[in-house]
Coordinates of C-alpha atoms in Angstrom, one line a residue:
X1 CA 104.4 169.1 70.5
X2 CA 102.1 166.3 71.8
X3 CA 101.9 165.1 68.3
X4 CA 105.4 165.3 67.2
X5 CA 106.4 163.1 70.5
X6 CA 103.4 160.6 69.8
X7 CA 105.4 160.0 66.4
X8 CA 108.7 159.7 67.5
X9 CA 110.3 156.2 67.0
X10 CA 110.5 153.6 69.4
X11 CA 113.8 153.0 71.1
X12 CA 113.0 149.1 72.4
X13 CA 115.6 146.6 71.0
X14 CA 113.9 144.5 68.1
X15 CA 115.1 141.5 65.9
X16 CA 117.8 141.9 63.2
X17 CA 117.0 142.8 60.1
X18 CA 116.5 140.6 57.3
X19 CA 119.4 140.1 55.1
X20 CA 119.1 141.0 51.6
X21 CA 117.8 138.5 48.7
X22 CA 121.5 138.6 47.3
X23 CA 122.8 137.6 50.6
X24 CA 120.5 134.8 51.4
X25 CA 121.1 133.7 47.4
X26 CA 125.2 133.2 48.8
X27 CA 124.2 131.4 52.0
X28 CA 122.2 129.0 49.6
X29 CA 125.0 128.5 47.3
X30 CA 127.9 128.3 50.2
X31 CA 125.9 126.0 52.2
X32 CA 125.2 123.9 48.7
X33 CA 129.0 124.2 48.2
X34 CA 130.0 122.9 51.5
X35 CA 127.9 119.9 51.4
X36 CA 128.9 119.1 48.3
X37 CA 132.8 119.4 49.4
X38 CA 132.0 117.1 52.0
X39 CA 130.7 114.5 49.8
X40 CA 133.3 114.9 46.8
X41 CA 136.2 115.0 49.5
X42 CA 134.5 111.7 51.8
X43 CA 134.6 114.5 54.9
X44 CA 130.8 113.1 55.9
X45 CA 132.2 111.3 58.9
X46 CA 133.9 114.4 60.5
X47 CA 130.3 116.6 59.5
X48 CA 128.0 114.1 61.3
X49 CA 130.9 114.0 64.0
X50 CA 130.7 117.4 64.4
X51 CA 126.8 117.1 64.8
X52 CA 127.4 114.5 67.4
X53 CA 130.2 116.5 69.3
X54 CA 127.8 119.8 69.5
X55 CA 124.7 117.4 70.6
X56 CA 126.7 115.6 72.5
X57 CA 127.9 118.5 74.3
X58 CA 125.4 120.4 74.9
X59 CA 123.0 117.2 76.1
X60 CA 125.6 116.6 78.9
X61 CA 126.5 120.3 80.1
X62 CA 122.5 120.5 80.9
X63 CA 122.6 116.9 82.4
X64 CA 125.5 118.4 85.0
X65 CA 123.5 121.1 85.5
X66 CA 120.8 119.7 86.2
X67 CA 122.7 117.1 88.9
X68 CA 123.6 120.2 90.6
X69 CA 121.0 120.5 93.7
X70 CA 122.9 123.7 95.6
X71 CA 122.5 126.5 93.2
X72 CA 124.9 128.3 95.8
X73 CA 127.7 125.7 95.4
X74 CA 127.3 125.0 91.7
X75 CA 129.8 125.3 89.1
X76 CA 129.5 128.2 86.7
X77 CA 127.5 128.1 83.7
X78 CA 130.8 128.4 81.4
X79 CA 133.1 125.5 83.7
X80 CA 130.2 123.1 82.9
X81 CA 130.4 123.9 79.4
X82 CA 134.1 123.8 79.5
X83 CA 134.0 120.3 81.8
X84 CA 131.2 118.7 79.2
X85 CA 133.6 119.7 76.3
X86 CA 136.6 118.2 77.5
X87 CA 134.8 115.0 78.4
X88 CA 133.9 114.3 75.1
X89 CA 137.4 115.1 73.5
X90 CA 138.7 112.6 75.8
X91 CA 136.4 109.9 75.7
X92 CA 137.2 108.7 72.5
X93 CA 141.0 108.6 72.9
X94 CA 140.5 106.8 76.5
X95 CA 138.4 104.1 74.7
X96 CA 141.1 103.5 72.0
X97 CA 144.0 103.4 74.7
X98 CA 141.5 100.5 76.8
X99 CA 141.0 99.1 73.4
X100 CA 144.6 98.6 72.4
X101 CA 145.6 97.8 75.7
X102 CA 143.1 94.7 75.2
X103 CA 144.2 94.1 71.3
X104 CA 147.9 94.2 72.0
X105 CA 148.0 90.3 72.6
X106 CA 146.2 89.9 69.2
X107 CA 148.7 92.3 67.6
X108 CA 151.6 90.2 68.7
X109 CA 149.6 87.0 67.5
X110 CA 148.4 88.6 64.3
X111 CA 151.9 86.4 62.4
X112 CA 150.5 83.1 63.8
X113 CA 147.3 83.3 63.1
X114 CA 147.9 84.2 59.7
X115 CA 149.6 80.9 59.7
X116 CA 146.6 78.9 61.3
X117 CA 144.2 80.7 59.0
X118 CA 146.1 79.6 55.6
X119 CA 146.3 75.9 57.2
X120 CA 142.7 76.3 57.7
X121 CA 142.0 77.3 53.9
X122 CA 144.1 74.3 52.7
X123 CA 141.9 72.0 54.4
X124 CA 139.0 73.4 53.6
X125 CA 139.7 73.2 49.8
X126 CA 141.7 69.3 50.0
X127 CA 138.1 68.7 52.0
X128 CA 136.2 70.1 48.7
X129 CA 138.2 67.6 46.6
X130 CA 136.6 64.8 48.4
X131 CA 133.4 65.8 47.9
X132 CA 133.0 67.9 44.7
X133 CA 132.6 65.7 41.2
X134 CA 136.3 65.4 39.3
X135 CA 136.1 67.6 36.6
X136 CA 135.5 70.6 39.5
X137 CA 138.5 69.1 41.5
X138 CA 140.6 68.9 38.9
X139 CA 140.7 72.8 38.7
X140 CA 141.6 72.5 42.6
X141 CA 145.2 72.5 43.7
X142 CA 146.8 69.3 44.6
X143 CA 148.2 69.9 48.3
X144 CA 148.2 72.1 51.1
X145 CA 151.6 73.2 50.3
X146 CA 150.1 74.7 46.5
X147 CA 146.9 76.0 48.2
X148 CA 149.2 77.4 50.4
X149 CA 150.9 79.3 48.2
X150 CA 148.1 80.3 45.9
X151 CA 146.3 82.1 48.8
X152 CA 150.0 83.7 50.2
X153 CA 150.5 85.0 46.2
X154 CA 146.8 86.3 46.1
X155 CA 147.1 88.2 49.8
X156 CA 150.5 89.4 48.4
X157 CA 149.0 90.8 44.9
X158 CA 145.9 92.5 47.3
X159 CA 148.8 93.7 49.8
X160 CA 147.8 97.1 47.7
X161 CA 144.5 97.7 47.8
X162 CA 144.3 96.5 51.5
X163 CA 146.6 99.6 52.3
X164 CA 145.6 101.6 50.1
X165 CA 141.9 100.6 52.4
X166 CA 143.3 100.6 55.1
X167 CA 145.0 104.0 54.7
X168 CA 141.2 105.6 53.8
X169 CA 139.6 104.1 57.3
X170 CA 142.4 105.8 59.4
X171 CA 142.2 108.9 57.7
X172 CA 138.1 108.2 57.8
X173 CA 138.8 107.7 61.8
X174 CA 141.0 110.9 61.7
X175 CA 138.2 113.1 59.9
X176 CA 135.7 111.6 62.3
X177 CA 137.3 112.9 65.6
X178 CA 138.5 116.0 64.4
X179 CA 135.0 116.4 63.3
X180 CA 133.7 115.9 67.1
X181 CA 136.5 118.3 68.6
X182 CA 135.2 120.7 66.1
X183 CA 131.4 120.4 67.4
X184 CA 132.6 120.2 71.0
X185 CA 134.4 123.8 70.5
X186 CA 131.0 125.2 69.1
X187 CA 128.8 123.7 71.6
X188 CA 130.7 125.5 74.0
X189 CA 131.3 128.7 71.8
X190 CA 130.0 132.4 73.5
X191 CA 126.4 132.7 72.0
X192 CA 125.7 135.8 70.5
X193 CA 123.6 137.3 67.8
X194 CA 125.3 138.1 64.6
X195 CA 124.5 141.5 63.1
X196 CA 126.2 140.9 60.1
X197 CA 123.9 140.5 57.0
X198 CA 125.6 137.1 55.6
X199 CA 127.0 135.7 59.0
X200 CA 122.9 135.9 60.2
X201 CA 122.0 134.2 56.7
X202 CA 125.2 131.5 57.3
X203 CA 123.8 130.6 61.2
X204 CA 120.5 130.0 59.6
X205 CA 121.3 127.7 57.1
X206 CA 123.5 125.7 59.9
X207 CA 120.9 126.0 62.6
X208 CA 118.7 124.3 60.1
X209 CA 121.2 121.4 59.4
X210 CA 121.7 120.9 63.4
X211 CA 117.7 120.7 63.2
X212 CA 117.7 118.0 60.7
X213 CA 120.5 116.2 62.4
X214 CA 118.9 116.2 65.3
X215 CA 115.3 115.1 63.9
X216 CA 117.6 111.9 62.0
X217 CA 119.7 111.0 64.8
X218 CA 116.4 111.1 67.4
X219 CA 114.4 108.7 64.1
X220 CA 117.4 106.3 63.9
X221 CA 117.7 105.6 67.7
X222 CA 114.3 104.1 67.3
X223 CA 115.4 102.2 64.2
X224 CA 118.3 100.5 66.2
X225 CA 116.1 99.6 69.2
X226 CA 113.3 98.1 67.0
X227 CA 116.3 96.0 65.1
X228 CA 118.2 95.4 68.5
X229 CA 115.1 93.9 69.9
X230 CA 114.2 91.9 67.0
X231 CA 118.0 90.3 67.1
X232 CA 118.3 89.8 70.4
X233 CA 114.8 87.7 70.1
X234 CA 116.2 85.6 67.1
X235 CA 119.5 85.0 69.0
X236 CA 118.3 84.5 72.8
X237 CA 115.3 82.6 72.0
X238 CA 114.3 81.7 68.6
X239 CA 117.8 79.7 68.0
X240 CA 118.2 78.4 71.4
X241 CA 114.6 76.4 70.7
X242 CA 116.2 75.0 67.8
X243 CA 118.9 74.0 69.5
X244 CA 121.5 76.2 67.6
X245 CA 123.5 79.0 69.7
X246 CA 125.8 81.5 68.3
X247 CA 128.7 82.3 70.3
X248 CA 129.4 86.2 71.3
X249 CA 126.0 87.0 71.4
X250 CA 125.8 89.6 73.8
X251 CA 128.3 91.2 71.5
X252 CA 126.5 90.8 68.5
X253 CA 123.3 92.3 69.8
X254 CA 125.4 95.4 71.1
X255 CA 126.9 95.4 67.8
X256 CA 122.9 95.7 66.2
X257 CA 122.4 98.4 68.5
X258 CA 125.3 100.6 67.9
X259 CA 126.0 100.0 64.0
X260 CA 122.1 100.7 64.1
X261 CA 122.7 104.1 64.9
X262 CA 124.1 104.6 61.0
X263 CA 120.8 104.3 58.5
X264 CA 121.2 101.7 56.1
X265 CA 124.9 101.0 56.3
X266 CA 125.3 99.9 59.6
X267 CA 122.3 97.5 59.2
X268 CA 124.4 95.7 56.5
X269 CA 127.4 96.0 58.5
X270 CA 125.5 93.7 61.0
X271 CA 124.1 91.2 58.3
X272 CA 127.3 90.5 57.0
X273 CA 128.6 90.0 60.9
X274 CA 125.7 87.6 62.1
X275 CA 125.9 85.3 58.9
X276 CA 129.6 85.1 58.7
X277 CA 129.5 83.7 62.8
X278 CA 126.4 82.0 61.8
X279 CA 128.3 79.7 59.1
X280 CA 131.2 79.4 61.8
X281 CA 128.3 77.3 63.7
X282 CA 127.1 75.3 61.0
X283 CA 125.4 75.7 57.2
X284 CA 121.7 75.6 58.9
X285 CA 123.0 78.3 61.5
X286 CA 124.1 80.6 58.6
X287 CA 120.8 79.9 56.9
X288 CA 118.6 80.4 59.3
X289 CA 120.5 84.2 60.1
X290 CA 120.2 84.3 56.3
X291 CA 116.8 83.8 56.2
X292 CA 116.1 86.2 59.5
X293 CA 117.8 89.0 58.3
X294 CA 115.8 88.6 54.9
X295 CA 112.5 88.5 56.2
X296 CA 113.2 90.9 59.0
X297 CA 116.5 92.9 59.0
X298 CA 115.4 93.9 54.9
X299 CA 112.4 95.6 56.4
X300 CA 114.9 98.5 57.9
X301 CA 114.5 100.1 54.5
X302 CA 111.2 100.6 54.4
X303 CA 110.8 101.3 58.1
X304 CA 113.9 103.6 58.1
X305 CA 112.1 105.8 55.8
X306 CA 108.8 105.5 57.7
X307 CA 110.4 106.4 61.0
X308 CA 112.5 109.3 59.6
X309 CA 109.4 110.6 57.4
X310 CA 107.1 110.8 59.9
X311 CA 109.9 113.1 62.2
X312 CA 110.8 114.8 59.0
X313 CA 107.4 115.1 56.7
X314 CA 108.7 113.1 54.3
X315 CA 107.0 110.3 52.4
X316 CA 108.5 107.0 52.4
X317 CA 108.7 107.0 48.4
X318 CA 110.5 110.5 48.5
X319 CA 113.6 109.0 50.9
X320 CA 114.0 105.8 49.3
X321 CA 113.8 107.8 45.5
X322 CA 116.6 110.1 47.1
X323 CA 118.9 107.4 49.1
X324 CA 118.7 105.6 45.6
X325 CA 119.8 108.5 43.6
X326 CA 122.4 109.4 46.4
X327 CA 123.9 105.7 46.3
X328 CA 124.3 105.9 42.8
X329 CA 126.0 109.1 42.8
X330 CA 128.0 108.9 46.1
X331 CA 128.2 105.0 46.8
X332 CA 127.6 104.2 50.3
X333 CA 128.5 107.4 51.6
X334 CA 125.2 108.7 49.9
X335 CA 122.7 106.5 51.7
X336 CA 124.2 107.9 55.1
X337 CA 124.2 111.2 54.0
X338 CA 120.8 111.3 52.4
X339 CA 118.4 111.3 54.6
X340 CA 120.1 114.1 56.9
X341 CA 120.1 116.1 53.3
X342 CA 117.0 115.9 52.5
X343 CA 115.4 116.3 55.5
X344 CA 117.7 120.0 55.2
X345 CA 116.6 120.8 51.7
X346 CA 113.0 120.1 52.9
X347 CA 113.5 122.5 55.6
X348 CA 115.1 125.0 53.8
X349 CA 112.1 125.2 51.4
X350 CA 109.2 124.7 54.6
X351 CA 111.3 128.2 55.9
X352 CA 111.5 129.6 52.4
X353 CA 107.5 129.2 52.3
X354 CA 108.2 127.3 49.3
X355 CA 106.1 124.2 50.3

């Protein structure tokens, strides 16, 4: 009898069970399926929304937590969830109402200063004609009148494609913040264990991609402080000694720090902003950003996939091979998206025992 009890099983709880190779085979392919979706249907804003929302989330329910000193008098665990959530669903709509309470002057202004910008062009190209040789003017308009209506026929022609632009960003915009509702809801979401055989192999797969996420967005803050630092050095101090200043610098440098945050694309982003003000200056303003963000800003490729690498295990050749195979496949969208994809397929294979 002794016996037969010493080889009875054990009733403690243990772990689930391990799904079946077929099951873990589906997870791969709907996980590969989803991604895919996102990238084929330009969804990647309201994915890495979503990652921010459930970061986001979670990062400030602890921070109230941890504010509150009277364990007796503190909020419940699900209200702070609940209170964290609902702050970040409502931040981003309170910033667009201060923002367009701000713009609305510009909005009304937006007719005259289409005007003013068209007066601008004609006498920047009649200003050409005075200095260009005469077989190159003589392909310039006469007047300001014709320049004038060249540029208005052009803008009219373009009217198009600038809606047709315009209508992707707000639906871009749209995807983005339903994106971070949609993270906000899960950070918050009842945690429980799934028993289910594919639903345990599904939470794996997107408990690796929040891992990933998380490893990316933690490399790239770095990235945008490095860069941040290094602008706001060539604009406070490097310029200044040559007695050229560019105006809305603090913006600028907040711009570096916040388009920062997106690998690769925002860095451009922020090029294209600081030469453009640059030539507003003067030609040796614009070249000396020109030459700055050359010798400097250019670097963020190299030290993008150092920084993320080292976080990730990745080898600087193997994210730049992959964000150049992902641009060419998925334009612009594919050098955001792949280092957060690769650094998933590199975990998936580390769990797999595959590497």
């Amino acid at each position: 009898m002794g016996q037969n009890s010493s080889q009875l099983p054990s009733i403690c709880p243990s772990s689930p069970p391990t799904p079946p190779r077929g099951v873990v085979i589906a997870s791969y392919l709907l996980m590969a399926g989803a991604l895919l979706l996102v990238m084929w249907r330009g969804l990647l804003p309201g994915l890495l929304c979503a990652c921010v929302g459930f970061l986001l989330t979670r990062a400030l329910a602890g921070g109230i937590t941890r504010l509150q000193r009277r364990p007796s008098g503190a909020m419940p665990e699900r209200w702070v969830q609940n209170l964290a959530a609902g702050i970040i669903m409502l931040a981003p709509l309170l910033l667009l109402t201060g923002a367009l309470t701000h713009t609305r002057s510009y909005i009304v202004d937006a007719p005259q200063q289409y005007r003013e910008l068209l007066d601008y062009l004609a006498r920047t190209v009649l200003e050409l004609r005075d200095k260009l040789p005469h077989d190159l003017t003589a392909q310039l308009p006469q007047g300001a009148a014709e320049i004038q209506h060249i540029i208005a026929n052009y803008l009219a022609n373009k009217a198009g494609t600038l809606a047709m632009a315009g209508k992707a960003w707000l639906a871009g915009v749209l995807h983005a913040y339903v994106g971070l509702l949609i993270g906000a809801l899960a950070a918050v979401r009842p945690r429980t264990v799934p028993h289910h055989p594919l639903t345990q192999a599904l939470h794996r797969r997107v408990t690796l991609l929040g891992e990933s996420f998380r490893q990316i967005v933690a490399a790239q803050f770095w990235i945008a402080l490095f860069n941040t630092l290094l602008t706001a050095l060539f604009l406070l101090i490097i310029l200044p000694v040559w007695d050229l200043s560019l105006p809305y610098t603090p913006a600028l440098i907040t711009l570096t720090f916040v388009a920062g945050m997106i690998p690769i694309v925002g860095n451009l982003l922020c090029n294209v902003v600081l030469t453009v003000v640059g030539l507003s200056v003067s030609p040796i303003a614009a070249a000396a950003c020109l030459a700055f963000l050359i010798l400097i800003h250019k670097a963020e490729y190299v030290i993008n996939a150092k920084v993320i690498g080292q976080r990730t295990h990745m080898a600087v050749w193997e994210l730049l091979s992959v964000m150049f195979v992902a641009e060419s496949v998925f334009g612009p969208a594919g050098l955001v998206a792949a280092p957060l994809f690769y650094a998933y397929l590199k975990k998936e294979l580390h769990d797999a025992r595959m590497i």
